[in-house]
Coordinates of C-alpha atoms (C1' of nucleotides) in Angstrom, one line a residue:
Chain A
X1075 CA -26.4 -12.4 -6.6
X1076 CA -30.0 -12.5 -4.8
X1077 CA -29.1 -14.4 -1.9
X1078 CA -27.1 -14.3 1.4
X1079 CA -24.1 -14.5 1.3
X1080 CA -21.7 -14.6 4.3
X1081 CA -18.5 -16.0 2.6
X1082 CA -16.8 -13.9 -0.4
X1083 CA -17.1 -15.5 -4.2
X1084 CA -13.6 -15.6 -3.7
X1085 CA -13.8 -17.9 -0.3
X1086 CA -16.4 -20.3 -1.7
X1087 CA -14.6 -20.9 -4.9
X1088 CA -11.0 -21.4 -3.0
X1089 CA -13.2 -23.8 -1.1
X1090 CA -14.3 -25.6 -4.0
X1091 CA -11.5 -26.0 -4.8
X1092 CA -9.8 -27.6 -1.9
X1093 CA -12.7 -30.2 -2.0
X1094 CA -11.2 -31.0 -5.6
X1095 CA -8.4 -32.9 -5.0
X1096 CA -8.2 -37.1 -3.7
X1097 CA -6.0 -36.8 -1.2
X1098 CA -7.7 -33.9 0.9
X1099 CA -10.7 -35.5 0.3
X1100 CA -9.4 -38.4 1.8
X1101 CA -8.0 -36.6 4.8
X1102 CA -11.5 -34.7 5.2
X1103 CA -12.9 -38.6 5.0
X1104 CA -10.1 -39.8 7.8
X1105 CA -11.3 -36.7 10.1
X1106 CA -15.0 -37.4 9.9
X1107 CA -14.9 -39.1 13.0
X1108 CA -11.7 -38.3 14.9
X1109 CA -8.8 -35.6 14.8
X1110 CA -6.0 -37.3 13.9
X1111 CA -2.0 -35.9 14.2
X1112 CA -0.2 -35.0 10.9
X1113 CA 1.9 -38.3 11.2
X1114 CA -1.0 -41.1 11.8
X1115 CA -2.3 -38.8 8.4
X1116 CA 0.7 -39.7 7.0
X1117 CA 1.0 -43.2 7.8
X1118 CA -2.3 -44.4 7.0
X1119 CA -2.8 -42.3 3.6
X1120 CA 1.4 -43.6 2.9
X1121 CA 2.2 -40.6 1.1
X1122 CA 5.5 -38.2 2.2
X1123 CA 5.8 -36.0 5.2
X1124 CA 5.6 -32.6 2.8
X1125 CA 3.5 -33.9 0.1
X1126 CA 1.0 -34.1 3.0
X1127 CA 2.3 -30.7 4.7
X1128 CA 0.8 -28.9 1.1
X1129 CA -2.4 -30.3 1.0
X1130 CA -3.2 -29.8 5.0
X1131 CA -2.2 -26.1 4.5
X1132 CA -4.9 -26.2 1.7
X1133 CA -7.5 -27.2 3.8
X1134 CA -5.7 -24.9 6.7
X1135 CA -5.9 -21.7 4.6
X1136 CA -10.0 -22.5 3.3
X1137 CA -10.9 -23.1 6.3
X1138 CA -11.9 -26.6 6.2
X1139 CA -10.1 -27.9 8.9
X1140 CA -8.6 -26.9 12.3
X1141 CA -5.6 -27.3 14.1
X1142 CA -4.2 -27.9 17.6
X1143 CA -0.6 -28.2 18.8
X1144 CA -0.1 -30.4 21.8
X1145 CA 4.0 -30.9 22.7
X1146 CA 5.6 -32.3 19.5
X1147 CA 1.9 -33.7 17.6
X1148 CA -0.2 -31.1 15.7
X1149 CA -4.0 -32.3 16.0
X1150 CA -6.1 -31.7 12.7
X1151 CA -9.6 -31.7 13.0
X1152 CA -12.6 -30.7 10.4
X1153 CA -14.1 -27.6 10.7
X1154 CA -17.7 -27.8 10.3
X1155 CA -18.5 -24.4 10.3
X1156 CA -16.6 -23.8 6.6
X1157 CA -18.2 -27.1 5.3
X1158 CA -21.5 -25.8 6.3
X1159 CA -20.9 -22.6 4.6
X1160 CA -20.1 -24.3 1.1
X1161 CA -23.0 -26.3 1.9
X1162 CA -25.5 -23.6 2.2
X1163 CA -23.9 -21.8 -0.9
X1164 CA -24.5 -24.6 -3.3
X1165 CA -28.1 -25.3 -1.6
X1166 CA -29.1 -21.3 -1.6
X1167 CA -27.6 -21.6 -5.4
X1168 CA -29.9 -24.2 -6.4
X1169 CA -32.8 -22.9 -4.9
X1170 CA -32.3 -19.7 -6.5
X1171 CA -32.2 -21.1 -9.9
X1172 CA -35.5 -20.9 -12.2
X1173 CA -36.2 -23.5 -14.7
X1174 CA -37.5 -21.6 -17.6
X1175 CA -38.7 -22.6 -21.0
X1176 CA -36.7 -22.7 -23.9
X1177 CA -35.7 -18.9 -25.9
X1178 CA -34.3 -17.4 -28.7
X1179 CA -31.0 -15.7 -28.9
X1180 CA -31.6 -12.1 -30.6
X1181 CA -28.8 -11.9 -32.6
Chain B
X740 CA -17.3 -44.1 3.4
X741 CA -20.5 -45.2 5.3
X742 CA -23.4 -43.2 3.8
X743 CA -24.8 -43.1 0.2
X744 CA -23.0 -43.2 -2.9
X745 CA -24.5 -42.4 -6.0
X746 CA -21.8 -40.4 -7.7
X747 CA -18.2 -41.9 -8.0
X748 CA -16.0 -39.9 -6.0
X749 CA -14.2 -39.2 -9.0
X750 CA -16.9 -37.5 -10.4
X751 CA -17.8 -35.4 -7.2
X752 CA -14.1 -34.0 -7.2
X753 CA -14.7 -33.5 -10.9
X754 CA -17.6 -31.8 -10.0
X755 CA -16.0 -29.2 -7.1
X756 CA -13.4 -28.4 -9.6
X757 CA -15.8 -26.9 -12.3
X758 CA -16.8 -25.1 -9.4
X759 CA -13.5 -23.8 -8.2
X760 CA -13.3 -21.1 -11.1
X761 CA -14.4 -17.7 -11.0
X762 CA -15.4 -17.7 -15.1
X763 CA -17.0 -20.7 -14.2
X764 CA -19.1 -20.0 -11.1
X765 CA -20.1 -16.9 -13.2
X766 CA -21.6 -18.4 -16.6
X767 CA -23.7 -20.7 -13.4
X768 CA -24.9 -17.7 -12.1
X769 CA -26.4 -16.3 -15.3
X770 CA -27.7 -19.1 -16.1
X771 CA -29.7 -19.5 -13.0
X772 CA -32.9 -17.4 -14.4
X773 CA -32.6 -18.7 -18.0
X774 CA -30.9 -20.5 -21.2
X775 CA -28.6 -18.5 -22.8
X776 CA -26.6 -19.3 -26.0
X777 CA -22.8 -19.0 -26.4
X778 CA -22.7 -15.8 -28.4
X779 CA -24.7 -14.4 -25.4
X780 CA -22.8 -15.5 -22.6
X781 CA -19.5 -14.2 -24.4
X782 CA -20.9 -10.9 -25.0
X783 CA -21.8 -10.6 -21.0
X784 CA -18.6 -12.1 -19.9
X785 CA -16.6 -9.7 -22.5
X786 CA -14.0 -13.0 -22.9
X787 CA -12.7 -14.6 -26.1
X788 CA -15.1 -17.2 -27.8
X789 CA -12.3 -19.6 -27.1
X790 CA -11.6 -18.6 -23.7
X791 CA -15.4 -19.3 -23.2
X792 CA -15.8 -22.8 -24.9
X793 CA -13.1 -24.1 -22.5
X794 CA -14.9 -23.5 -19.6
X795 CA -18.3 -24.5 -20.9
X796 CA -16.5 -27.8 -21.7
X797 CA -15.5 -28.6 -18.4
X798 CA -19.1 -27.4 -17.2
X799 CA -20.3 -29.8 -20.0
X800 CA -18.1 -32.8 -18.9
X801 CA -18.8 -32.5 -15.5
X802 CA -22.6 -32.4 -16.0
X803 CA -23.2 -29.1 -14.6
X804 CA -24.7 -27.9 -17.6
X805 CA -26.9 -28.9 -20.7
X806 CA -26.5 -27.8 -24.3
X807 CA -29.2 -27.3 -26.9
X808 CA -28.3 -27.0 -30.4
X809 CA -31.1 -24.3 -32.3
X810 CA -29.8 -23.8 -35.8
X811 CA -26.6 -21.9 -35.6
X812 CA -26.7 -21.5 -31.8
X813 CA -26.1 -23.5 -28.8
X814 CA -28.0 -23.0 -25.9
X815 CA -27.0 -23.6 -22.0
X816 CA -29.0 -24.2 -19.3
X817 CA -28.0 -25.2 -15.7
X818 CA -28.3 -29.2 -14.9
X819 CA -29.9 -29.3 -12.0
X820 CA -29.2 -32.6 -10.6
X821 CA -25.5 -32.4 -11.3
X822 CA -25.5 -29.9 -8.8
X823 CA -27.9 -31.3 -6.7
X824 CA -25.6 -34.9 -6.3
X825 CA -22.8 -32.0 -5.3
X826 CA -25.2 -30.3 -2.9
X827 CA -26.1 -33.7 -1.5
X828 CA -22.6 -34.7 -1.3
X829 CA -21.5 -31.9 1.0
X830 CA -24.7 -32.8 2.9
X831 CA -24.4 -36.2 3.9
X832 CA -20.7 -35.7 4.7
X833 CA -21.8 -32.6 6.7
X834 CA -24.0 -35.4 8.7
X835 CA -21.9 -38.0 8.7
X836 CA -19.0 -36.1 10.4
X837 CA -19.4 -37.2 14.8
X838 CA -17.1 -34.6 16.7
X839 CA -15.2 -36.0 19.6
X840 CA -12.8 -35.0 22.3
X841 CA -9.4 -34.7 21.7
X842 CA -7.0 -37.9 21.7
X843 CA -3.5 -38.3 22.2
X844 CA -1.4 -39.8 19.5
X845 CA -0.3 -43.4 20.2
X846 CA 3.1 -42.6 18.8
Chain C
dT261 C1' -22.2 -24.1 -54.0
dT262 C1' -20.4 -20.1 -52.0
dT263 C1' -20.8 -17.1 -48.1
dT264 C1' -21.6 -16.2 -43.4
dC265 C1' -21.8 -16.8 -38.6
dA266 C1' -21.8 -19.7 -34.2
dA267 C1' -19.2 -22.5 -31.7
dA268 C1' -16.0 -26.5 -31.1
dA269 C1' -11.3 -28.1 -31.5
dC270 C1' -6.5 -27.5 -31.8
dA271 C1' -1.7 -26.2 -30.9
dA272 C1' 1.6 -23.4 -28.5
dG273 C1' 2.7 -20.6 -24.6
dA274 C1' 1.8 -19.0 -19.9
dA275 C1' 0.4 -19.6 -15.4
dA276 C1' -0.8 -22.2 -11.5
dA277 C1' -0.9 -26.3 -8.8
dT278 C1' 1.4 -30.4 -7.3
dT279 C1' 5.3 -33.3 -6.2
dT280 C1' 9.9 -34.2 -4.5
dG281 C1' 13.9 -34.0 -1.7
dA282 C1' 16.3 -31.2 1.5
dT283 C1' 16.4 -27.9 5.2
dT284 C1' 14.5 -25.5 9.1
dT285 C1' 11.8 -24.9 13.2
dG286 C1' 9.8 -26.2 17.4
dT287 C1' 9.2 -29.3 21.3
dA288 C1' 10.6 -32.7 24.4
dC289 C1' 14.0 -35.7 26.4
dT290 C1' 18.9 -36.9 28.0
Chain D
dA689 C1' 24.1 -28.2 25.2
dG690 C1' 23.1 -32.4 22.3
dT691 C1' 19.9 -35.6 20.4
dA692 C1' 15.5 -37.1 18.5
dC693 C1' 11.3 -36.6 16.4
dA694 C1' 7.1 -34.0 14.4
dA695 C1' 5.8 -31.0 11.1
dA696 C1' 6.3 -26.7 8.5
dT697 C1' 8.9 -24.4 4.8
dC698 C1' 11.6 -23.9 0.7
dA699 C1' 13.5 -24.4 -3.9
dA700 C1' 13.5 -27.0 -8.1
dA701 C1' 11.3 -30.1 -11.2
dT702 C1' 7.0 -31.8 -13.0
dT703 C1' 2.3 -31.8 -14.1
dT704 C1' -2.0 -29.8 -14.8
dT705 C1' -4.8 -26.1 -16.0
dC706 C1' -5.8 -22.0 -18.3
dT707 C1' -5.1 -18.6 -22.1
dT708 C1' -4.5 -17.0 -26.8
dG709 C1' -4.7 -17.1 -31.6
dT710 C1' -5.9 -19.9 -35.3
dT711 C1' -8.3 -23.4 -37.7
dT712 C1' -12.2 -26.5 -38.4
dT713 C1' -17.0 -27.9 -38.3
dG714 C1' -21.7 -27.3 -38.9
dA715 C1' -25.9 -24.9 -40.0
dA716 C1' -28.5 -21.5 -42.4
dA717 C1' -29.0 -18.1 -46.0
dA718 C1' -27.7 -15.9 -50.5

DNA sequence: TTTTCAAAACAAGAAAATTTGATTTGTACT
DNA sequence: AGTACAAATCAAATTTTCTTGTTTTGAAAA
């Protein structure tokens, strides 16, 4: 690869694929404008307590969101930082790419 | 969500999953300076043909790539807007996202 | 029309991700 | 200590994705 790159393959692609699943997309959409505890999550997305649990450890372990404990309530919050990363991967990506002409294979 | 939609949401998940594969991310990456056919790509990769023609498919289906049939070979070349509507994605949820203070759950 | 080669499609098996229900852990309150 | 609730963890079942080897399709050349 050309271009800067902060983040391993290996973190940008575990990234991608967090973003590819509808329910942590819909949690990413819930926490655009407030963090939100793991059981108002829950109740407004209606799906169970650990089916939630494994897709907020997804978006734990990438990176994507952030967490805070306060007595019995764990906060989640997004994590811009690792959103602007993937960002700037797919935007250095596409500027990086050169639109050539057509070729021929050699074989 | 409050900001432009072009793309179903469907097809942006689609979309992040294509790019949450290393094979994947790495026929992209070649094809970033020019078309390459099949019989190329499999030859640089050092995978089975079969292997291979999964993972363009997906690449296909999601849009990230175009194909050019020449004879006996098919040639691949990156889609940009594909990856633009992904890069554009990120972006406008990047901007849409307001951080706040922390709350206390009403529970 | 037979042969050859590129590449898609297919079917079966393997691996990885997701779901489900139950259990555990941690914190606060009595 | 005992109870209650939030949320993580775990194990088993299920589903999806990926891999492998084989077969089929399509285009060109003999």
């Amino acid at each position: 690869m050309t271009f800067t790159q902060i983040h391993s393959q290996e973190t940008i692609i575990l990234g991608f694929h967090a973003l590819s699943d509808s329910i942590r997309m819909e949690v990413l959409n819930l926490l655009r404008t407030r963090e939100l505890c793991v059981c108002e999550i829950k109740e407004i997305l209606n799906i169970p307590q650990s089916k939630l649990s494994f897709h907020l450890k997804t978006l734990r372990e990438t990176g994507l969101v952030n967490t805070r404990q306060q007595g019995k309530w764990t906060y989640y919050s997004i994590n811009l930082s690792q959103l602007v990363a993937l960002e700037q991967y797919l935007s250095e990506f596409r500027r990086s790419i050169v639109l050539l002409p057509t070729r021929i294979c050699e074989h």
